[in-house]
Amino acid sequence: MKKQLLSLCMVLGTMTFAQSTDGPRFGVKAGGNVSSITASDSKSKFGFYAGALVNIPISDAFNIQPEVVYSLQGAKVKGDYEMGSYTIKNMEQTLSYINIPVMVQYNATPKFYLEAGPEFGVLLKAQAKGDINGSTIKASNKDALQTFNVGAGIGLGYRFTENLGVNVRYIAGLTKIVKNDFGDSSKNTNFQFGLTYIL
């Protein structure tokens, strides 16, 4: 009986060791954004994200997941504005980023996890749009915005299978997005919901 118990312990120990030393797994992710800018006159704008990830187990309880993600975000502006003889309506700011989140994931159960970590962004493109006296005007304003952005993310996820899962994440900007700050302390905010597929 002692030999059988010892053998069972050795098998379980081997299985636990194998689980905690699994190598990194690569994957992809995609979903929707509900983003905004922390200005009093802004409201949410819908966009999307898509990218690649690597999930690295560091123990049974924790994983590290760096990602490289293209993210289309921004904000809409509430109300209309009068500038002399011009009436500006339906103002909208679109921002295209390459974001690099580095999430630390806590496996609360084999299927459910919590996550938190920093996100670093590089602005690729910025476009302002509005209707001026009935005509739609679009213009790049990338030069007026910061190229680099830093945020903090927190989220949760659920694994339906070993490969397929769902993820929800909120990212709060920590750095101002406007250059030459004239009292404008606007920062990005973004709520994401999407699917992940681990190879």
PDB file of C-alpha atoms in Angstrom, residues 53-192:
ATOM      1  CA  LEU A  53       0.061  37.342 -28.290  1.00  0.00           C
ATOM      2  CA  VAL A  54       2.332  34.925 -26.484  1.00  0.00           C
ATOM      3  CA  ASN A  55       1.105  33.318 -23.253  1.00  0.00           C
ATOM      4  CA  ILE A  56       3.963  32.312 -20.927  1.00  0.00           C
ATOM      5  CA  PRO A  57       3.187  30.181 -17.836  1.00  0.00           C
ATOM      6  CA  ILE A  58       5.429  31.013 -14.885  1.00  0.00           C
ATOM      7  CA  SER A  59       3.591  28.803 -12.371  1.00  0.00           C
ATOM      8  CA  ASP A  60       0.280  26.977 -12.042  1.00  0.00           C
ATOM      9  CA  ALA A  61      -1.302  30.212 -10.812  1.00  0.00           C
ATOM     10  CA  PHE A  62       0.318  32.894 -12.984  1.00  0.00           C
ATOM     11  CA  ASN A  63       0.966  33.604 -16.662  1.00  0.00           C
ATOM     12  CA  ILE A  64       2.577  36.568 -18.399  1.00  0.00           C
ATOM     13  CA  GLN A  65       1.001  37.594 -21.701  1.00  0.00           C
ATOM     14  CA  PRO A  66       2.740  40.190 -23.911  1.00  0.00           C
ATOM     15  CA  GLU A  67       0.714  41.290 -26.937  1.00  0.00           C
ATOM     16  CA  VAL A  68       1.124  43.395 -30.091  1.00  0.00           C
ATOM     17  CA  VAL A  69      -2.250  44.845 -31.088  1.00  0.00           C
ATOM     18  CA  TYR A  70      -3.554  47.251 -33.717  1.00  0.00           C
ATOM     19  CA  SER A  71      -6.272  49.378 -32.093  1.00  0.00           C
ATOM     20  CA  LEU A  72      -8.689  51.819 -33.738  1.00  0.00           C
ATOM     21  CA  GLN A  73     -10.034  54.179 -31.078  1.00  0.00           C
ATOM     22  CA  GLY A  74     -10.778  57.827 -30.325  1.00  0.00           C
ATOM     23  CA  ALA A  75     -13.857  59.812 -29.310  1.00  0.00           C
ATOM     24  CA  LYS A  76     -16.814  61.833 -30.513  1.00  0.00           C
ATOM     25  CA  VAL A  77     -17.546  65.371 -29.335  1.00  0.00           C
ATOM     26  CA  LYS A  78     -20.838  66.373 -27.749  1.00  0.00           C
ATOM     27  CA  GLY A  79     -22.782  69.308 -29.110  1.00  0.00           C
ATOM     28  CA  ASP A  80     -22.183  71.904 -31.823  1.00  0.00           C
ATOM     29  CA  TYR A  81     -19.682  74.764 -31.903  1.00  0.00           C
ATOM     30  CA  GLU A  82     -19.818  78.256 -33.359  1.00  0.00           C
ATOM     31  CA  MET A  83     -16.611  79.830 -34.683  1.00  0.00           C
ATOM     32  CA  GLY A  84     -17.442  83.181 -36.265  1.00  0.00           C
ATOM     33  CA  SER A  85     -19.612  82.424 -39.282  1.00  0.00           C
ATOM     34  CA  TYR A  86     -18.882  78.675 -39.048  1.00  0.00           C
ATOM     35  CA  THR A  87     -21.052  76.062 -37.361  1.00  0.00           C
ATOM     36  CA  ILE A  88     -19.196  72.830 -36.562  1.00  0.00           C
ATOM     37  CA  LYS A  89     -21.202  69.661 -35.902  1.00  0.00           C
ATOM     38  CA  ASN A  90     -20.566  65.934 -35.482  1.00  0.00           C
ATOM     39  CA  MET A  91     -16.929  66.361 -34.489  1.00  0.00           C
ATOM     40  CA  GLU A  92     -14.990  63.120 -34.179  1.00  0.00           C
ATOM     41  CA  GLN A  93     -11.391  62.140 -33.386  1.00  0.00           C
ATOM     42  CA  THR A  94     -10.033  58.858 -34.753  1.00  0.00           C
ATOM     43  CA  LEU A  95      -6.756  57.425 -33.407  1.00  0.00           C
ATOM     44  CA  SER A  96      -4.880  54.419 -34.770  1.00  0.00           C
ATOM     45  CA  TYR A  97      -2.382  52.827 -32.378  1.00  0.00           C
ATOM     46  CA  ILE A  98      -0.034  49.896 -32.192  1.00  0.00           C
ATOM     47  CA  ASN A  99      -0.410  48.910 -28.537  1.00  0.00           C
ATOM     48  CA  ILE A 100       1.859  46.572 -26.573  1.00  0.00           C
ATOM     49  CA  PRO A 101       0.143  45.371 -23.385  1.00  0.00           C
ATOM     50  CA  VAL A 102       2.050  43.142 -20.946  1.00  0.00           C
ATOM     51  CA  MET A 103      -0.545  41.417 -18.779  1.00  0.00           C
ATOM     52  CA  VAL A 104       0.081  39.360 -15.651  1.00  0.00           C
ATOM     53  CA  GLN A 105      -2.722  36.797 -15.440  1.00  0.00           C
ATOM     54  CA  TYR A 106      -3.886  35.070 -12.265  1.00  0.00           C
ATOM     55  CA  ASN A 107      -5.600  31.732 -12.887  1.00  0.00           C
ATOM     56  CA  ALA A 108      -8.416  31.761 -10.320  1.00  0.00           C
ATOM     57  CA  THR A 109      -9.649  28.452 -11.795  1.00  0.00           C
ATOM     58  CA  PRO A 110      -8.430  26.376 -14.746  1.00  0.00           C
ATOM     59  CA  LYS A 111     -10.870  28.322 -16.968  1.00  0.00           C
ATOM     60  CA  PHE A 112     -11.266  31.753 -15.339  1.00  0.00           C
ATOM     61  CA  TYR A 113      -8.488  34.334 -14.907  1.00  0.00           C
ATOM     62  CA  LEU A 114      -7.926  37.913 -13.802  1.00  0.00           C
ATOM     63  CA  GLU A 115      -5.274  40.158 -15.345  1.00  0.00           C
ATOM     64  CA  ALA A 116      -3.538  43.485 -14.925  1.00  0.00           C
ATOM     65  CA  GLY A 117      -0.531  45.236 -16.380  1.00  0.00           C
ATOM     66  CA  PRO A 118       0.865  48.184 -18.344  1.00  0.00           C
ATOM     67  CA  GLU A 119       0.154  49.064 -21.960  1.00  0.00           C
ATOM     68  CA  PHE A 120       2.522  51.001 -24.233  1.00  0.00           C
ATOM     69  CA  GLY A 121       1.177  52.612 -27.407  1.00  0.00           C
ATOM     70  CA  VAL A 122       2.595  54.169 -30.579  1.00  0.00           C
ATOM     71  CA  LEU A 123       0.315  56.508 -32.535  1.00  0.00           C
ATOM     72  CA  LEU A 124       0.225  55.613 -36.239  1.00  0.00           C
ATOM     73  CA  LYS A 125      -2.479  57.941 -37.518  1.00  0.00           C
ATOM     74  CA  ALA A 126      -4.823  60.635 -36.203  1.00  0.00           C
ATOM     75  CA  GLN A 127      -7.723  62.201 -38.039  1.00  0.00           C
ATOM     76  CA  ALA A 128     -10.212  64.873 -36.995  1.00  0.00           C
ATOM     77  CA  LYS A 129     -13.563  65.055 -38.779  1.00  0.00           C
ATOM     78  CA  GLY A 130     -16.511  67.421 -38.568  1.00  0.00           C
ATOM     79  CA  ASP A 131     -19.358  68.961 -40.511  1.00  0.00           C
ATOM     80  CA  ILE A 132     -18.664  72.650 -41.169  1.00  0.00           C
ATOM     81  CA  ASN A 133     -21.636  74.582 -42.522  1.00  0.00           C
ATOM     82  CA  GLY A 134     -23.024  71.356 -43.964  1.00  0.00           C
ATOM     83  CA  SER A 135     -19.782  70.094 -45.555  1.00  0.00           C
ATOM     84  CA  THR A 136     -17.804  67.182 -44.061  1.00  0.00           C
ATOM     85  CA  ILE A 137     -14.150  68.074 -43.492  1.00  0.00           C
ATOM     86  CA  LYS A 138     -11.405  65.566 -42.619  1.00  0.00           C
ATOM     87  CA  ALA A 139      -7.851  66.480 -41.640  1.00  0.00           C
ATOM     88  CA  SER A 140      -4.834  64.803 -40.077  1.00  0.00           C
ATOM     89  CA  ASN A 141      -3.895  66.199 -36.663  1.00  0.00           C
ATOM     90  CA  LYS A 142      -1.191  63.664 -35.781  1.00  0.00           C
ATOM     91  CA  ASP A 143       1.412  66.430 -35.387  1.00  0.00           C
ATOM     92  CA  ALA A 144      -0.606  67.925 -32.512  1.00  0.00           C
ATOM     93  CA  LEU A 145      -0.668  64.659 -30.561  1.00  0.00           C
ATOM     94  CA  GLN A 146       1.897  62.680 -28.592  1.00  0.00           C
ATOM     95  CA  THR A 147       3.452  59.778 -30.483  1.00  0.00           C
ATOM     96  CA  PHE A 148       3.798  57.574 -27.398  1.00  0.00           C
ATOM     97  CA  ASN A 149       1.103  56.657 -24.917  1.00  0.00           C
ATOM     98  CA  VAL A 150       1.203  54.723 -21.637  1.00  0.00           C
ATOM     99  CA  GLY A 151      -1.786  53.165 -19.914  1.00  0.00           C
ATOM    100  CA  ALA A 152      -2.753  50.613 -17.281  1.00  0.00           C
ATOM    101  CA  GLY A 153      -5.075  47.718 -18.001  1.00  0.00           C
ATOM    102  CA  ILE A 154      -7.229  45.465 -15.855  1.00  0.00           C
ATOM    103  CA  GLY A 155      -9.455  42.665 -17.065  1.00  0.00           C
ATOM    104  CA  LEU A 156     -10.719  39.126 -16.884  1.00  0.00           C
ATOM    105  CA  GLY A 157     -11.145  36.184 -19.192  1.00  0.00           C
ATOM    106  CA  TYR A 158     -12.739  32.781 -19.585  1.00  0.00           C
ATOM    107  CA  ARG A 159     -11.353  29.804 -21.508  1.00  0.00           C
ATOM    108  CA  PHE A 160     -14.106  27.812 -23.243  1.00  0.00           C
ATOM    109  CA  THR A 161     -11.563  25.249 -24.444  1.00  0.00           C
ATOM    110  CA  GLU A 162      -7.786  24.855 -24.332  1.00  0.00           C
ATOM    111  CA  ASN A 163      -7.611  27.105 -27.401  1.00  0.00           C
ATOM    112  CA  LEU A 164     -10.643  29.416 -27.484  1.00  0.00           C
ATOM    113  CA  GLY A 165     -11.504  32.054 -24.906  1.00  0.00           C
ATOM    114  CA  VAL A 166     -13.153  35.411 -24.285  1.00  0.00           C
ATOM    115  CA  ASN A 167     -11.508  38.473 -22.746  1.00  0.00           C
ATOM    116  CA  VAL A 168     -12.790  41.768 -21.315  1.00  0.00           C
ATOM    117  CA  ARG A 169     -10.354  44.572 -20.506  1.00  0.00           C
ATOM    118  CA  TYR A 170     -10.391  48.233 -19.464  1.00  0.00           C
ATOM    119  CA  ILE A 171      -7.384  50.446 -20.219  1.00  0.00           C
ATOM    120  CA  ALA A 172      -6.964  53.844 -18.576  1.00  0.00           C
ATOM    121  CA  GLY A 173      -4.465  56.245 -20.118  1.00  0.00           C
ATOM    122  CA  LEU A 174      -1.747  57.521 -17.793  1.00  0.00           C
ATOM    123  CA  THR A 175      -0.171  60.061 -20.148  1.00  0.00           C
ATOM    124  CA  LYS A 176      -1.656  63.106 -21.888  1.00  0.00           C
ATOM    125  CA  ILE A 177      -2.275  62.659 -25.598  1.00  0.00           C
ATOM    126  CA  VAL A 178      -1.984  66.344 -26.643  1.00  0.00           C
ATOM    127  CA  LYS A 179       1.360  68.073 -27.286  1.00  0.00           C
ATOM    128  CA  ASN A 180       2.163  71.574 -25.995  1.00  0.00           C
ATOM    129  CA  ASP A 181      -0.364  71.272 -23.231  1.00  0.00           C
ATOM    130  CA  PHE A 182      -2.454  74.440 -22.897  1.00  0.00           C
ATOM    131  CA  GLY A 183      -4.518  73.153 -20.012  1.00  0.00           C
ATOM    132  CA  ASP A 184      -5.592  70.107 -22.032  1.00  0.00           C
ATOM    133  CA  SER A 185      -5.000  67.025 -19.892  1.00  0.00           C
ATOM    134  CA  SER A 186      -6.979  64.634 -22.121  1.00  0.00           C
ATOM    135  CA  LYS A 187      -6.074  60.949 -21.869  1.00  0.00           C
ATOM    136  CA  ASN A 188      -7.277  57.825 -23.625  1.00  0.00           C
ATOM    137  CA  THR A 189      -9.735  55.372 -22.111  1.00  0.00           C
ATOM    138  CA  ASN A 190     -10.732  52.121 -23.767  1.00  0.00           C
ATOM    139  CA  PHE A 191     -13.031  49.199 -22.987  1.00  0.00           C
ATOM    140  CA  GLN A 192     -12.364  46.011 -24.991  1.00  0.00           C
TER     141      GLN A 192
END
